[in-house]
Short mmCIF file of N, CA and C in Angstrom, two decimals:
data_model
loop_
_atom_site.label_atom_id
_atom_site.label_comp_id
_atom_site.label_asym_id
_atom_site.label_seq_id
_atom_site.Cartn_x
_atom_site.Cartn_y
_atom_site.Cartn_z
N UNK A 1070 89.98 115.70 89.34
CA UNK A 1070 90.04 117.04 88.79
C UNK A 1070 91.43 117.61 89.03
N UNK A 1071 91.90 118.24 88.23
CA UNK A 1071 93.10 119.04 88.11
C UNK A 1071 93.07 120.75 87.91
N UNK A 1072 94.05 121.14 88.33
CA UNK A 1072 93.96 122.54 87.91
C UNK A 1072 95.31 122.53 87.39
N UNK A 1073 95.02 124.00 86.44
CA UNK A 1073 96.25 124.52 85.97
C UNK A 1073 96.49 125.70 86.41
N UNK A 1074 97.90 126.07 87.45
CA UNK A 1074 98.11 127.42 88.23
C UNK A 1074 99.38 127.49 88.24
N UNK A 1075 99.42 129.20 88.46
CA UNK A 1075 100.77 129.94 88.45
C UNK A 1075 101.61 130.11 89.87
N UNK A 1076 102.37 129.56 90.35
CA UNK A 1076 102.62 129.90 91.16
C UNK A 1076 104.69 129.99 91.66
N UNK A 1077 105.29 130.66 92.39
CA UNK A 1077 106.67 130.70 92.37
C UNK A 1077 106.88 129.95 93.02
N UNK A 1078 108.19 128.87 93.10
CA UNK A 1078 108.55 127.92 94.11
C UNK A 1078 110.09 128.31 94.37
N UNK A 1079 110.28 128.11 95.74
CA UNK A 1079 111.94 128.45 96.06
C UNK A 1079 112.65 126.86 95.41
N UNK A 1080 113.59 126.96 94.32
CA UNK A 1080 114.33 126.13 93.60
C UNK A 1080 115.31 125.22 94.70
N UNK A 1081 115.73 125.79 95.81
CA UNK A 1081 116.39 124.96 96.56
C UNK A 1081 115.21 124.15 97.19
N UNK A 1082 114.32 124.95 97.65
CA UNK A 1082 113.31 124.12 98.86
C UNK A 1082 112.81 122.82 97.59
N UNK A 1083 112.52 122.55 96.78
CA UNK A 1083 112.00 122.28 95.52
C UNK A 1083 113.13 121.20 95.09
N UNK A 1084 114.17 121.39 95.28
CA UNK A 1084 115.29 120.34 95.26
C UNK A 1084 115.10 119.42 95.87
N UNK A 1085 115.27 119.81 97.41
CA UNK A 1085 114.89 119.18 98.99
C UNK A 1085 114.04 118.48 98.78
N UNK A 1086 112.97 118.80 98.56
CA UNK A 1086 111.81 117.79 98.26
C UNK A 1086 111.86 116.99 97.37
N UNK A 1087 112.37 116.57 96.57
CA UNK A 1087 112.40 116.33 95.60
C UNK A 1087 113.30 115.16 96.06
N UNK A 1088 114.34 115.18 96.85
CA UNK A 1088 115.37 114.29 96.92
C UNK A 1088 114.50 113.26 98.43
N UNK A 1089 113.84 114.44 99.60
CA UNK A 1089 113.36 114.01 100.18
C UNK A 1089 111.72 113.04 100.32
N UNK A 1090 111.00 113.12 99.32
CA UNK A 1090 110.40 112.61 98.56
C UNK A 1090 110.79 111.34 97.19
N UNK A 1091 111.88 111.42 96.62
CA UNK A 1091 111.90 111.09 95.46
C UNK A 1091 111.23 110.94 94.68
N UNK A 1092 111.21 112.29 94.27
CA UNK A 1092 110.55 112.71 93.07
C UNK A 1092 111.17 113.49 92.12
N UNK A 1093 110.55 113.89 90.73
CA UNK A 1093 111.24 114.65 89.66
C UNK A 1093 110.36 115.63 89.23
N UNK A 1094 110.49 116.74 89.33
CA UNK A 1094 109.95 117.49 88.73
C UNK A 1094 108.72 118.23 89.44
N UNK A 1095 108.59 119.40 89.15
CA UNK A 1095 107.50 120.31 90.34
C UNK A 1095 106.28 118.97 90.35
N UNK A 1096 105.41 118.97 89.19
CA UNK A 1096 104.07 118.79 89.30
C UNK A 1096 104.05 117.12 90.41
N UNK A 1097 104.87 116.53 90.36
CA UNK A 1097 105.39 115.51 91.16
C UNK A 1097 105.76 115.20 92.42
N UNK A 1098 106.92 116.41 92.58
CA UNK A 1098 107.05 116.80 93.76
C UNK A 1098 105.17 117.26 94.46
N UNK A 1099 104.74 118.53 93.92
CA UNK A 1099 103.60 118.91 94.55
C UNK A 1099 102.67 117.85 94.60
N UNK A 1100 102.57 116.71 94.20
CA UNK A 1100 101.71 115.98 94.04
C UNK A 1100 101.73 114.86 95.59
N UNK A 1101 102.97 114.90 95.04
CA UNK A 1101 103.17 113.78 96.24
C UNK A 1101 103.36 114.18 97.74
N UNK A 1102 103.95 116.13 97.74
CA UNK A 1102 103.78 116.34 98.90
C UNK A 1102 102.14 116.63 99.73
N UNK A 1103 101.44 116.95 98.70
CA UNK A 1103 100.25 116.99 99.36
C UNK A 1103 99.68 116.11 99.54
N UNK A 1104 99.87 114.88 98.80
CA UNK A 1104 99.69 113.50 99.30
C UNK A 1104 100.12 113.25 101.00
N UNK A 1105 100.99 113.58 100.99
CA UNK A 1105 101.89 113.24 102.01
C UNK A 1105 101.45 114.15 103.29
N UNK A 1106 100.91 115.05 102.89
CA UNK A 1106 100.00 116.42 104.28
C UNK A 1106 98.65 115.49 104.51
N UNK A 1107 97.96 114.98 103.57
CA UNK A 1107 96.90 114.62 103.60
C UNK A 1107 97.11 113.23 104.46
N UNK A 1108 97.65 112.37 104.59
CA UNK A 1108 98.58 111.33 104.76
C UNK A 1108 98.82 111.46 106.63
N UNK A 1109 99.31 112.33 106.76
CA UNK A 1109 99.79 112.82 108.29
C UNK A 1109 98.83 113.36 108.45
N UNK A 1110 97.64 114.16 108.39
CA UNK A 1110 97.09 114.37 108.80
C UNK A 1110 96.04 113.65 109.28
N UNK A 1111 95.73 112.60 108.17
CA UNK A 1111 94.86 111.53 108.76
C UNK A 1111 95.51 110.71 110.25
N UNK A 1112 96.78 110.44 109.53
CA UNK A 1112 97.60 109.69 111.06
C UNK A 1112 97.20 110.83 112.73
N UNK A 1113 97.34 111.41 112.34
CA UNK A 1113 97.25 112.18 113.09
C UNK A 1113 95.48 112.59 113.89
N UNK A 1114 94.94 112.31 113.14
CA UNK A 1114 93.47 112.11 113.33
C UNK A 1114 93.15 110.73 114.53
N UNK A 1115 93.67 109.66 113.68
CA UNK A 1115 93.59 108.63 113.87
C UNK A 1115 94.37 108.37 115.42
N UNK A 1116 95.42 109.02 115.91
CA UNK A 1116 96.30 108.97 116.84
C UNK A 1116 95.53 109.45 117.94
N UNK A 1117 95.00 110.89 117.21
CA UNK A 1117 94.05 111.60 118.63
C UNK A 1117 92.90 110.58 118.55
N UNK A 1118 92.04 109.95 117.97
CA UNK A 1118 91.23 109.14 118.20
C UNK A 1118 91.59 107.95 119.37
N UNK A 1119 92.52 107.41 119.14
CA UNK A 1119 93.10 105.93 119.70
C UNK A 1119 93.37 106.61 121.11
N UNK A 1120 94.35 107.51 121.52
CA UNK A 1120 94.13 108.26 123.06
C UNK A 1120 92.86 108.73 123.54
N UNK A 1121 91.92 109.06 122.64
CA UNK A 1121 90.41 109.83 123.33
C UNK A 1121 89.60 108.29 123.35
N UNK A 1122 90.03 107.36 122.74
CA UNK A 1122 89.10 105.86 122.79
C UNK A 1122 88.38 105.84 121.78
N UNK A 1123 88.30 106.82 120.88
CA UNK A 1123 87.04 107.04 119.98
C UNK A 1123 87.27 106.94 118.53
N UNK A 1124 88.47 106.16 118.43
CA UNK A 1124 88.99 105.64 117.22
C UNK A 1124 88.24 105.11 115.92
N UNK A 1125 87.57 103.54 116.95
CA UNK A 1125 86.75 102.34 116.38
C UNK A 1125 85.48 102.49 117.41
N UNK A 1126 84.77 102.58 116.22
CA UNK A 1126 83.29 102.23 116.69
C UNK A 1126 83.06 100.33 117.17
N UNK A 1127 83.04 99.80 118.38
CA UNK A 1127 83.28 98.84 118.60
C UNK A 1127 81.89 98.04 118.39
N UNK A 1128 80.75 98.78 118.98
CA UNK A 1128 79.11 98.55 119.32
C UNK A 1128 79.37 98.51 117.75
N UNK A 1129 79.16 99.33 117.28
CA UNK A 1129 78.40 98.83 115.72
C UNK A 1129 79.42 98.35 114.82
N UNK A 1130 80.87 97.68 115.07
CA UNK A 1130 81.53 97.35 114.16
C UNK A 1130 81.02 95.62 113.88
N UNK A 1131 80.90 95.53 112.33
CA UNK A 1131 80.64 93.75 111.95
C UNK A 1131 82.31 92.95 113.06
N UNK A 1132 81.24 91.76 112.96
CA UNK A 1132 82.08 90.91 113.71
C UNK A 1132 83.02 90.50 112.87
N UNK A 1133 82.53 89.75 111.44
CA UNK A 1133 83.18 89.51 109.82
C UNK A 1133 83.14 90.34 109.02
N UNK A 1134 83.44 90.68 108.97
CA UNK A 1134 83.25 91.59 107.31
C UNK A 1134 83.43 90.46 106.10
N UNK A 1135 83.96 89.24 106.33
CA UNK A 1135 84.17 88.06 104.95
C UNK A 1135 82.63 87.41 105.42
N UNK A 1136 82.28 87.55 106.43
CA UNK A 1136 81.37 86.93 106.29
C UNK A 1136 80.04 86.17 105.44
N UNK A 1137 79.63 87.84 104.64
CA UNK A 1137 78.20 88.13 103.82
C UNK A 1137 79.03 87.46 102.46
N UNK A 1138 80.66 87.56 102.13
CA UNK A 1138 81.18 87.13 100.48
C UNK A 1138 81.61 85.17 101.01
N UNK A 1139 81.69 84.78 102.14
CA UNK A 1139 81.80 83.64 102.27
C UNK A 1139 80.40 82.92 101.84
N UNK A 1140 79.30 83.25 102.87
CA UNK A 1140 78.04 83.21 102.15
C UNK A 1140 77.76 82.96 100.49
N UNK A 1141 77.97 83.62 100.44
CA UNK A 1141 77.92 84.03 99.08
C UNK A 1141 78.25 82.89 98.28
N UNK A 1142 79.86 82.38 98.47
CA UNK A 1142 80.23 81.78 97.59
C UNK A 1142 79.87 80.22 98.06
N UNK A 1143 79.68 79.84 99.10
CA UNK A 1143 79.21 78.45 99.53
C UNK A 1143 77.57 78.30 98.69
N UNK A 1144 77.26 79.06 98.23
CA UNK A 1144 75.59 79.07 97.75
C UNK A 1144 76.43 78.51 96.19
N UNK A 1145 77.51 78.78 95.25
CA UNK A 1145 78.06 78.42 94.64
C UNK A 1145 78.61 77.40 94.82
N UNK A 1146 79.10 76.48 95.76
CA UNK A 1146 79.56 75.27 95.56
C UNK A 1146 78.59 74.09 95.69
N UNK A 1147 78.93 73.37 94.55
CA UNK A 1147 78.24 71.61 94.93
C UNK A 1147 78.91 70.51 94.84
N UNK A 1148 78.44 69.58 95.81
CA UNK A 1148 79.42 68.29 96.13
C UNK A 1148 79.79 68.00 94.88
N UNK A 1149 81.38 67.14 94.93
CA UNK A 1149 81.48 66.39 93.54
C UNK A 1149 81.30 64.91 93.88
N UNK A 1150 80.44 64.23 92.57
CA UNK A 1150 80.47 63.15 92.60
C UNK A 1150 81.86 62.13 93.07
N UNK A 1151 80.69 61.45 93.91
CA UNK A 1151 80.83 60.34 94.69
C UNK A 1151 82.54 60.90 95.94
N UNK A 1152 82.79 61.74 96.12
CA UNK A 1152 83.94 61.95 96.98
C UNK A 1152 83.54 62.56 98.48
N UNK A 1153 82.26 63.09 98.33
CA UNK A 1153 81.95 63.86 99.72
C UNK A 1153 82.55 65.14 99.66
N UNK A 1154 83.17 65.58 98.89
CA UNK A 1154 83.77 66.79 98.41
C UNK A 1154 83.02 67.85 98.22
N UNK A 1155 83.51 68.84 98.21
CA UNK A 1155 82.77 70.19 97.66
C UNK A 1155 83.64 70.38 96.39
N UNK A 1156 83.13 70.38 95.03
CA UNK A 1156 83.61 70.95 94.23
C UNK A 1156 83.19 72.48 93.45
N UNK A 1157 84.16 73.14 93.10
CA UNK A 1157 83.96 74.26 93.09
C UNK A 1157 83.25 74.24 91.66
N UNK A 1158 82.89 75.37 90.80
CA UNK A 1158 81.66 75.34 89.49
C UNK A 1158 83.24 75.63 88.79
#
């Protein structure tokens, strides 16, 4: 979703960003700086997590996560004739 809004921007600060970002143009610049708040702020989430210990859920994290798509695809393979091979379909 997008909006369309009015709002004044200081033309120097708007430069700055622009160079400091590399970007062109307001809707770009604003785009990417709030990207970029959203961005640090997660880091920042994530940082206070890792000092409080409470980052990663360790108890309930999967051991594999490839695990259940490895599965998966071995139910797809069958030997190829006469080599002892697994050939793929």
């Amino acid at each position: 979703m997008t909006r369309h809004t009015t709002i004044e921007v200081d033309d120097e600060l708007l430069e700055r960003a622009e160079e400091a970002l590399g970007t062109r143009g307001l809707k770009d610049t604003v785009d990417r700086a709030l990207g970029e708040v959203v961005r640090a702020w997660h880091r920042k989430r994530l940082a206070e997590g890792l000092r409080a210990g409470t980052a990663f859920d360790f108890e309930n994290a999967p051991i594999d996560r490839t695990a259940q798509w490895r599965t998966d695809l071995s139910s797809q393979r069958t030997p190829a004739r006469g080599t002892g091979r697994i050939a793929r379909r």
